[in-house]
Coordinates of C-alpha atoms and ligand atoms in Angstrom, one line a residue:
M21 CA 152.9 -38.4 192.8
V22 CA 152.4 -40.1 189.4
L23 CA 148.9 -41.4 188.8
K24 CA 148.3 -44.7 187.1
T25 CA 148.2 -44.2 183.4
P26 CA 148.4 -46.9 180.7
L27 CA 152.0 -47.1 179.6
V28 CA 153.6 -47.7 176.2
C29 CA 154.6 -51.3 175.6
C30 CA 153.0 -53.3 178.4
V31 CA 151.4 -56.5 179.5
K32 CA 147.7 -56.0 180.0
S33 CA 146.9 -59.4 181.3
L34 CA 148.7 -62.7 182.0
K35 CA 147.3 -66.2 182.2
L36 CA 149.4 -69.1 183.6
Y37 CA 148.6 -72.8 183.0
N38 CA 150.7 -75.5 184.7
F39 CA 153.4 -73.0 185.0
R40 CA 155.5 -73.5 188.2
N41 CA 153.1 -73.4 191.2
Y42 CA 150.2 -72.0 189.1
L43 CA 147.8 -74.6 187.7
N44 CA 145.4 -72.0 186.3
S45 CA 145.7 -68.5 187.4
E46 CA 145.4 -65.0 185.8
L47 CA 146.4 -61.4 186.5
N48 CA 144.8 -58.4 184.9
C49 CA 146.7 -55.1 185.3
D50 CA 145.5 -53.2 182.3
G51 CA 149.0 -52.1 181.4
H52 CA 149.7 -50.5 184.8
S53 CA 152.9 -51.2 186.8
V54 CA 152.5 -54.0 189.2
V55 CA 153.7 -54.9 192.7
I56 CA 153.4 -58.5 193.8
V57 CA 153.5 -58.9 197.6
G58 CA 153.6 -62.1 199.5
N59 CA 155.5 -64.3 201.9
N60 CA 158.6 -66.2 200.8
G61 CA 157.8 -69.1 198.4
V62 CA 154.3 -68.0 197.4
G63 CA 155.3 -67.6 193.8
K64 CA 156.2 -63.9 193.2
T65 CA 159.3 -64.5 191.2
N66 CA 157.5 -67.2 189.2
I67 CA 155.2 -64.4 187.9
L68 CA 158.2 -62.3 187.0
E69 CA 159.7 -65.3 185.3
A70 CA 156.6 -65.7 183.2
I71 CA 157.0 -62.1 182.0
S72 CA 160.7 -62.5 181.4
L73 CA 160.0 -65.2 178.8
L74 CA 158.9 -62.4 176.5
S75 CA 162.6 -61.8 175.9
K76 CA 164.9 -64.1 174.1
G77 CA 166.7 -66.7 176.2
K78 CA 165.9 -68.7 179.3
G79 CA 164.3 -65.9 181.4
I80 CA 165.1 -64.3 184.8
R81 CA 166.1 -67.7 186.3
S82 CA 168.0 -69.1 183.4
A83 CA 165.8 -72.2 183.6
N84 CA 165.1 -74.8 181.0
A85 CA 161.5 -75.0 179.7
N86 CA 160.8 -78.3 181.3
E87 CA 161.8 -77.1 184.8
M88 CA 158.9 -74.6 184.6
C89 CA 156.2 -77.4 184.2
N90 CA 154.2 -77.7 187.4
S91 CA 155.8 -80.6 189.2
G92 CA 152.4 -82.0 190.3
T93 CA 150.9 -82.4 186.8
N94 CA 154.1 -82.5 184.8
I95 CA 152.2 -81.5 181.6
N96 CA 153.3 -78.8 179.2
W97 CA 152.9 -75.2 180.5
V98 CA 151.3 -72.3 178.7
V99 CA 151.6 -68.6 179.4
H100 CA 149.3 -66.2 177.6
Y101 CA 149.8 -62.5 177.4
D102 CA 147.6 -59.6 176.2
F103 CA 150.5 -57.5 175.1
F104 CA 150.3 -53.9 173.9
D105 CA 153.3 -53.0 171.7
G106 CA 152.8 -49.3 171.7
N107 CA 150.5 -49.5 168.6
N108 CA 148.5 -52.7 168.7
L109 CA 147.2 -55.2 171.2
N110 CA 148.7 -58.6 170.6
S111 CA 147.7 -62.1 171.8
I112 CA 150.9 -63.9 172.6
G113 CA 151.2 -67.5 173.8
I114 CA 154.3 -69.2 174.9
A115 CA 154.2 -72.9 175.6
S116 CA 156.6 -75.7 176.5
K117 CA 157.1 -78.7 174.3
Q118 CA 159.6 -81.0 175.9
D119 CA 162.6 -78.7 176.5
R120 CA 161.6 -76.2 173.8
K121 CA 159.4 -73.1 173.8
L122 CA 156.7 -72.7 171.2
I123 CA 155.6 -69.1 170.4
N124 CA 152.2 -68.1 169.0
I125 CA 151.6 -64.5 168.1
N126 CA 148.1 -63.5 167.0
G127 CA 147.2 -67.0 166.0
K128 CA 150.4 -67.7 164.0
I129 CA 153.0 -70.1 165.2
Q130 CA 156.5 -68.6 165.1
S131 CA 159.5 -70.5 163.9
N132 CA 161.8 -68.3 165.9
Y133 CA 162.0 -65.3 168.4
S134 CA 162.4 -62.6 165.8
L135 CA 158.8 -61.2 165.7
L136 CA 158.6 -61.5 169.5
N137 CA 161.8 -59.5 169.8
E138 CA 160.5 -56.8 167.6
L139 CA 157.4 -56.5 169.8
S140 CA 158.8 -56.8 173.3
N141 CA 161.9 -56.1 175.3
V142 CA 162.3 -57.1 178.9
I143 CA 165.0 -56.0 181.3
W144 CA 165.4 -57.3 184.8
F145 CA 167.2 -57.1 188.1
A146 CA 167.2 -60.2 190.2
P147 CA 168.6 -61.0 193.7
Q148 CA 171.4 -63.2 192.2
M149 CA 172.7 -60.0 190.5
D150 CA 173.3 -58.3 193.9
Y151 CA 176.9 -59.6 194.2
I152 CA 178.0 -59.3 190.6
L153 CA 180.5 -56.6 191.5
L154 CA 182.3 -58.9 193.9
K155 CA 182.7 -61.7 191.3
G156 CA 185.2 -62.1 188.5
P157 CA 185.4 -60.1 185.3
G158 CA 183.5 -62.8 183.4
T159 CA 180.4 -62.3 185.5
R160 CA 180.6 -58.5 185.2
L161 CA 181.1 -58.7 181.5
K162 CA 178.0 -60.9 181.2
F163 CA 175.9 -58.3 183.1
F164 CA 177.1 -55.6 180.7
D165 CA 176.7 -57.8 177.6
R166 CA 173.0 -58.4 178.4
I167 CA 172.5 -54.7 178.5
V168 CA 174.4 -54.2 175.2
S169 CA 172.2 -56.9 173.5
T170 CA 169.1 -55.0 174.4
F171 CA 170.4 -52.0 172.5
K172 CA 172.0 -53.8 169.5
E173 CA 169.9 -56.2 167.6
K174 CA 172.8 -58.1 166.0
Y175 CA 174.9 -58.3 169.1
A176 CA 173.8 -61.8 170.1
L177 CA 174.4 -63.0 166.6
Y178 CA 178.0 -61.7 166.5
F179 CA 178.5 -63.1 170.0
I180 CA 177.4 -66.6 169.2
K181 CA 179.5 -66.7 166.0
Y182 CA 182.5 -65.4 167.9
R183 CA 182.2 -68.0 170.7
R184 CA 181.8 -70.8 168.2
A185 CA 184.9 -69.9 166.2
K186 CA 186.9 -69.3 169.4
S187 CA 186.0 -72.7 170.8
E188 CA 186.7 -74.5 167.4
R189 CA 190.1 -72.7 167.2
S190 CA 191.0 -73.8 170.8
K191 CA 190.0 -77.4 169.9
L192 CA 192.2 -77.4 166.9
L193 CA 195.2 -76.0 168.8
K194 CA 194.6 -78.4 171.7
E195 CA 194.6 -81.4 169.3
N196 CA 197.6 -80.0 167.5
I197 CA 195.8 -79.8 164.2
L198 CA 197.8 -76.9 162.8
D199 CA 196.0 -76.5 159.5
D200 CA 196.8 -72.9 158.5
G201 CA 193.8 -72.4 156.2
W202 CA 191.3 -73.7 158.8
L203 CA 192.8 -71.7 161.7
T204 CA 193.0 -68.5 159.5
G205 CA 189.3 -68.9 158.6
L206 CA 188.3 -69.2 162.2
E207 CA 190.5 -66.3 163.2
D208 CA 189.0 -64.2 160.5
I209 CA 185.5 -64.8 162.0
M210 CA 186.8 -64.1 165.5
A211 CA 188.5 -60.8 164.4
G212 CA 185.4 -59.6 162.4
C213 CA 182.8 -60.5 165.0
G214 CA 185.1 -59.5 167.9
T215 CA 185.5 -56.0 166.3
H216 CA 181.8 -55.6 165.9
I217 CA 181.3 -56.7 169.6
S218 CA 183.9 -54.2 170.8
L219 CA 182.5 -51.3 168.8
M220 CA 179.0 -52.1 170.0
R221 CA 180.1 -52.4 173.6
F222 CA 181.9 -49.0 173.5
S223 CA 179.0 -47.3 171.8
V224 CA 176.5 -48.6 174.5
L225 CA 178.9 -47.7 177.3
Q226 CA 179.0 -44.1 176.0
V227 CA 175.2 -43.8 175.8
L228 CA 174.8 -45.3 179.3
Q229 CA 177.4 -43.0 180.9
E230 CA 175.8 -39.9 179.3
T231 CA 172.4 -41.0 180.5
I232 CA 173.7 -41.6 184.0
N233 CA 175.4 -38.2 184.1
Q234 CA 172.6 -36.2 182.6
D235 CA 169.3 -37.9 183.2
L236 CA 169.4 -40.2 186.2
S237 CA 167.7 -39.0 189.4
G238 CA 170.1 -37.2 191.7
F239 CA 169.0 -39.3 194.6
L240 CA 170.6 -42.5 193.2
P241 CA 174.4 -42.9 193.4
K242 CA 175.9 -42.4 190.0
A243 CA 178.1 -45.1 188.5
N244 CA 181.2 -44.5 186.5
L245 CA 181.4 -47.3 183.8
Q246 CA 184.7 -48.4 182.5
L247 CA 185.6 -51.0 179.8
T248 CA 189.2 -51.9 179.2
T249 CA 190.2 -54.0 176.2
Q250 CA 193.2 -55.4 174.4
L251 CA 191.9 -54.1 171.1
P252 CA 193.4 -50.9 169.7
K253 CA 191.2 -47.8 170.1
E254 CA 190.4 -45.0 167.7
K255 CA 191.2 -46.8 164.5
G256 CA 189.0 -47.7 161.6
F257 CA 187.1 -51.0 161.5
D258 CA 189.4 -52.7 158.9
K259 CA 192.6 -51.7 160.8
I260 CA 191.2 -53.1 164.0
V261 CA 190.3 -56.4 162.3
S262 CA 193.7 -56.7 160.7
H263 CA 195.4 -56.0 164.0
Y264 CA 193.1 -58.6 165.7
K265 CA 193.9 -61.3 163.1
N266 CA 197.6 -60.6 163.5
C267 CA 197.5 -61.0 167.2
L268 CA 195.6 -64.2 167.0
R269 CA 198.0 -65.7 164.4
Q270 CA 201.0 -64.7 166.5
S271 CA 199.5 -66.2 169.7
R272 CA 198.7 -69.6 168.3
K273 CA 201.6 -71.3 170.0
K274 CA 201.1 -69.6 173.3
D275 CA 197.4 -70.3 173.2
S276 CA 197.9 -74.0 172.5
L277 CA 200.3 -74.2 175.5
C278 CA 198.2 -72.4 178.0
N279 CA 194.9 -73.7 176.6
H280 CA 193.4 -70.1 176.7
V281 CA 192.8 -67.5 174.0
S282 CA 195.1 -64.8 175.2
F283 CA 193.9 -62.1 172.8
G284 CA 190.4 -60.9 172.2
V285 CA 187.2 -59.2 173.4
H286 CA 186.4 -62.1 175.8
N287 CA 189.2 -60.7 177.9
D288 CA 187.5 -57.2 178.2
N289 CA 187.2 -55.9 181.7
F290 CA 183.9 -54.1 182.6
Q291 CA 184.1 -52.2 185.9
I292 CA 181.8 -49.9 187.8
S293 CA 182.9 -47.3 190.4
H294 CA 181.0 -44.9 192.7
Q295 CA 181.2 -41.5 191.0
Q296 CA 180.5 -39.2 194.0
K297 CA 182.7 -41.2 196.4
Q298 CA 185.4 -42.0 193.7
L299 CA 185.5 -45.5 195.1
A300 CA 185.9 -48.8 193.3
S301 CA 182.7 -50.8 193.6
N302 CA 184.3 -53.7 195.5
L303 CA 185.0 -51.2 198.3
C304 CA 181.4 -50.0 198.4
S305 CA 178.8 -51.5 200.8
T306 CA 176.4 -54.2 199.8
G307 CA 173.6 -51.6 199.4
E308 CA 175.8 -49.2 197.5
Q309 CA 176.9 -52.0 195.1
K310 CA 173.3 -52.9 194.5
L311 CA 172.4 -49.2 193.8
L312 CA 175.2 -48.8 191.4
L313 CA 174.0 -51.8 189.4
L314 CA 170.4 -50.6 189.6
S315 CA 171.4 -47.1 188.4
T316 CA 173.2 -48.8 185.4
V317 CA 170.1 -50.8 184.7
M318 CA 167.8 -47.8 185.0
A319 CA 170.1 -45.8 182.7
S320 CA 169.7 -48.7 180.1
V321 CA 165.9 -48.3 180.4
R322 CA 166.0 -44.6 180.1
A323 CA 168.4 -44.6 177.1
R324 CA 166.2 -46.8 175.0
Y325 CA 163.9 -45.3 172.4
T326 CA 161.1 -47.8 173.0
S327 CA 160.4 -48.4 176.6
P328 CA 161.1 -52.0 177.8
I329 CA 159.2 -53.8 180.5
L330 CA 161.2 -53.7 183.7
L331 CA 161.3 -56.6 186.2
L332 CA 162.6 -55.9 189.7
D333 CA 162.7 -59.0 191.8
D334 CA 162.9 -58.4 195.5
V335 CA 164.6 -55.1 194.7
M336 CA 164.1 -53.4 198.1
S337 CA 166.1 -55.7 200.2
Y338 CA 169.3 -54.1 201.7
L339 CA 168.0 -50.6 200.7
D340 CA 167.2 -48.0 203.3
K341 CA 164.0 -45.9 203.3
Q342 CA 165.6 -43.1 201.4
Y343 CA 166.9 -45.3 198.6
R344 CA 163.7 -47.3 198.4
G345 CA 161.9 -44.0 197.7
A346 CA 164.6 -42.9 195.2
I347 CA 164.2 -46.2 193.2
L348 CA 160.4 -45.8 193.1
E349 CA 160.7 -42.1 192.0
E350 CA 163.2 -43.2 189.3
I351 CA 160.8 -46.0 188.1
L352 CA 157.9 -43.6 187.9
D353 CA 159.9 -40.9 186.2
V354 CA 161.1 -43.4 183.5
G355 CA 157.5 -44.4 182.9
C356 CA 157.9 -48.0 181.6
Q357 CA 155.8 -50.8 182.9
T358 CA 157.5 -52.2 185.9
W359 CA 156.8 -55.4 187.8
I360 CA 158.2 -55.5 191.4
S361 CA 158.1 -58.4 193.8
D362 CA 158.4 -57.7 197.6
V363 CA 157.5 -59.3 200.9
N364 CA 156.4 -56.0 202.4
D365 CA 153.9 -53.6 200.8
Q366 CA 154.8 -51.0 203.4
N367 CA 157.8 -50.3 201.1
F368 CA 155.4 -48.6 198.7
L369 CA 153.7 -46.3 201.1
G370 CA 153.1 -42.9 199.4
H371 CA 153.2 -44.6 196.0
K372 CA 150.1 -46.8 196.3
E373 CA 148.2 -44.9 193.5
S374 CA 151.0 -45.6 191.0
F375 CA 150.8 -49.4 191.0
E376 CA 148.3 -52.3 190.9
F377 CA 148.9 -54.5 193.9
F378 CA 148.6 -58.3 193.8
T379 CA 149.2 -61.0 196.3
V380 CA 149.2 -64.8 196.0
R381 CA 146.9 -67.1 198.0
D382 CA 146.5 -70.8 197.4
N383 CA 148.4 -70.5 194.1
Q384 CA 145.9 -67.9 192.9
I385 CA 146.8 -64.3 192.0
I386 CA 144.6 -61.8 193.8
N387 CA 144.3 -58.0 193.1
Y388 CA 144.0 -56.0 196.3
S389 CA 144.7 -52.5 195.1
Ligands
LIG415 N1 158.1 -76.6 188.6 C1 157.4 -76.3 189.7 N2 156.3 -76.9 190.0 C2 155.6 -76.5 191.1 N3 156.0 -75.6 192.0 C3 157.1 -75.0 191.8 C4 157.9 -75.3 190.6 N4 159.0 -74.5 190.7 C5 158.9 -73.8 191.8 N5 157.8 -74.1 192.4 C6 157.3 -73.5 193.7 O1 157.4 -72.1 193.6 C7 157.9 -71.7 194.9 C8 158.9 -70.6 194.7 O2 158.2 -69.5 194.1 P1 158.9 -68.2 193.9 O3 160.4 -68.3 193.8 O4 158.2 -67.4 192.9 O5 158.6 -67.6 195.4 P2 158.7 -66.1 195.9 O6 157.4 -65.7 196.3 O7 159.4 -65.3 194.9 O8 159.6 -66.3 197.2 P3 160.8 -65.4 197.8 O9 160.1 -64.3 198.6 O10 161.4 -66.3 198.8 O11 161.6 -64.9 196.7 C9 158.6 -72.8 195.5 O12 158.3 -72.8 196.9 C10 158.0 -74.0 194.9 O13 157.1 -74.6 195.8
LIG416 MG1 161.3 -64.4 194.8

């Protein structure tokens, strides 16, 4: 049994004002891992969503800032965190202003997310991710890309540049604007950024697979990760870029006819299979698929040098008693601050000393550890 100890990189307290169903509520956990228990609709995921805003993007629900305003008051929301970054305690405020988020760190308003990203990193697993493995390659690649972006600082930047150039090239081809200089310029960006994206994806894939094979708890099913790509492998950066440019140039006509970019890293295929059973994930049961995804997420947490905050929303559903225990053992062994929501605190029997327990009553968060 792991006793409660303050953990590296953690939220020590959280205050919510006009955020979702919370008009004014707070939670003090002193950096321990947290379990939020309560009936459906009481506001458990809303708390996890507030924590997820510490990472770049729209958070665990992919919601816009104005959707998070309490519908009764409709005034701007504020979330305040006492956040320990491993060295210092920081006072972080995130507030909505129309559809934007304002960030204040230790009294200074930030013009972007860069300082917040340096301080915090949040990884999550939410119910809408349970069925990723049954969906198309785009959804699976998105899941993997989110993991890659938590390892590689510049990944998101290359990704945005790539997507912009790709969409501009498609527009030119669609409108039959066959300006060679313009198209070549865009293809150069796509080839350069695409090659960076590909190399980063493969390097993270390797780290994840090594972590799954060597470090992951033997009680969780192990995933075999596979990424297939149209790009040539085992060549130098420049050679891949020049091959990429050539392929794009040669496919201009085809792409304009089929209205699709036929070559590139957006066509990569990320797949997961069950190592022990040697079974493709789509043939695995619902619970097994969830466990394969979870073990990939847990490997991404383990493999990181600085421990992220882990959010597991309603993670126990579909899992039997043995696997519920295995997930908890894995979480405690990894040692990062973890926030779990659940409808049933019996799922944590035997681990009660390792978490702070909260419930929600009348839109107030109550500690009942
Ligand atoms: N903008 C908002 N303003 C006020 N209340 C909101 C807003 N958005 C969501 N809610 C309330 O939050 C509730 C949902 O909260 P949440 O999703 O956190 O519940 P939950 O405890 O996670 O439930 P479940 O166990 O079903 O997942 C809704 O019932 C809704 O009443
Ligand atoms: Mg929920």
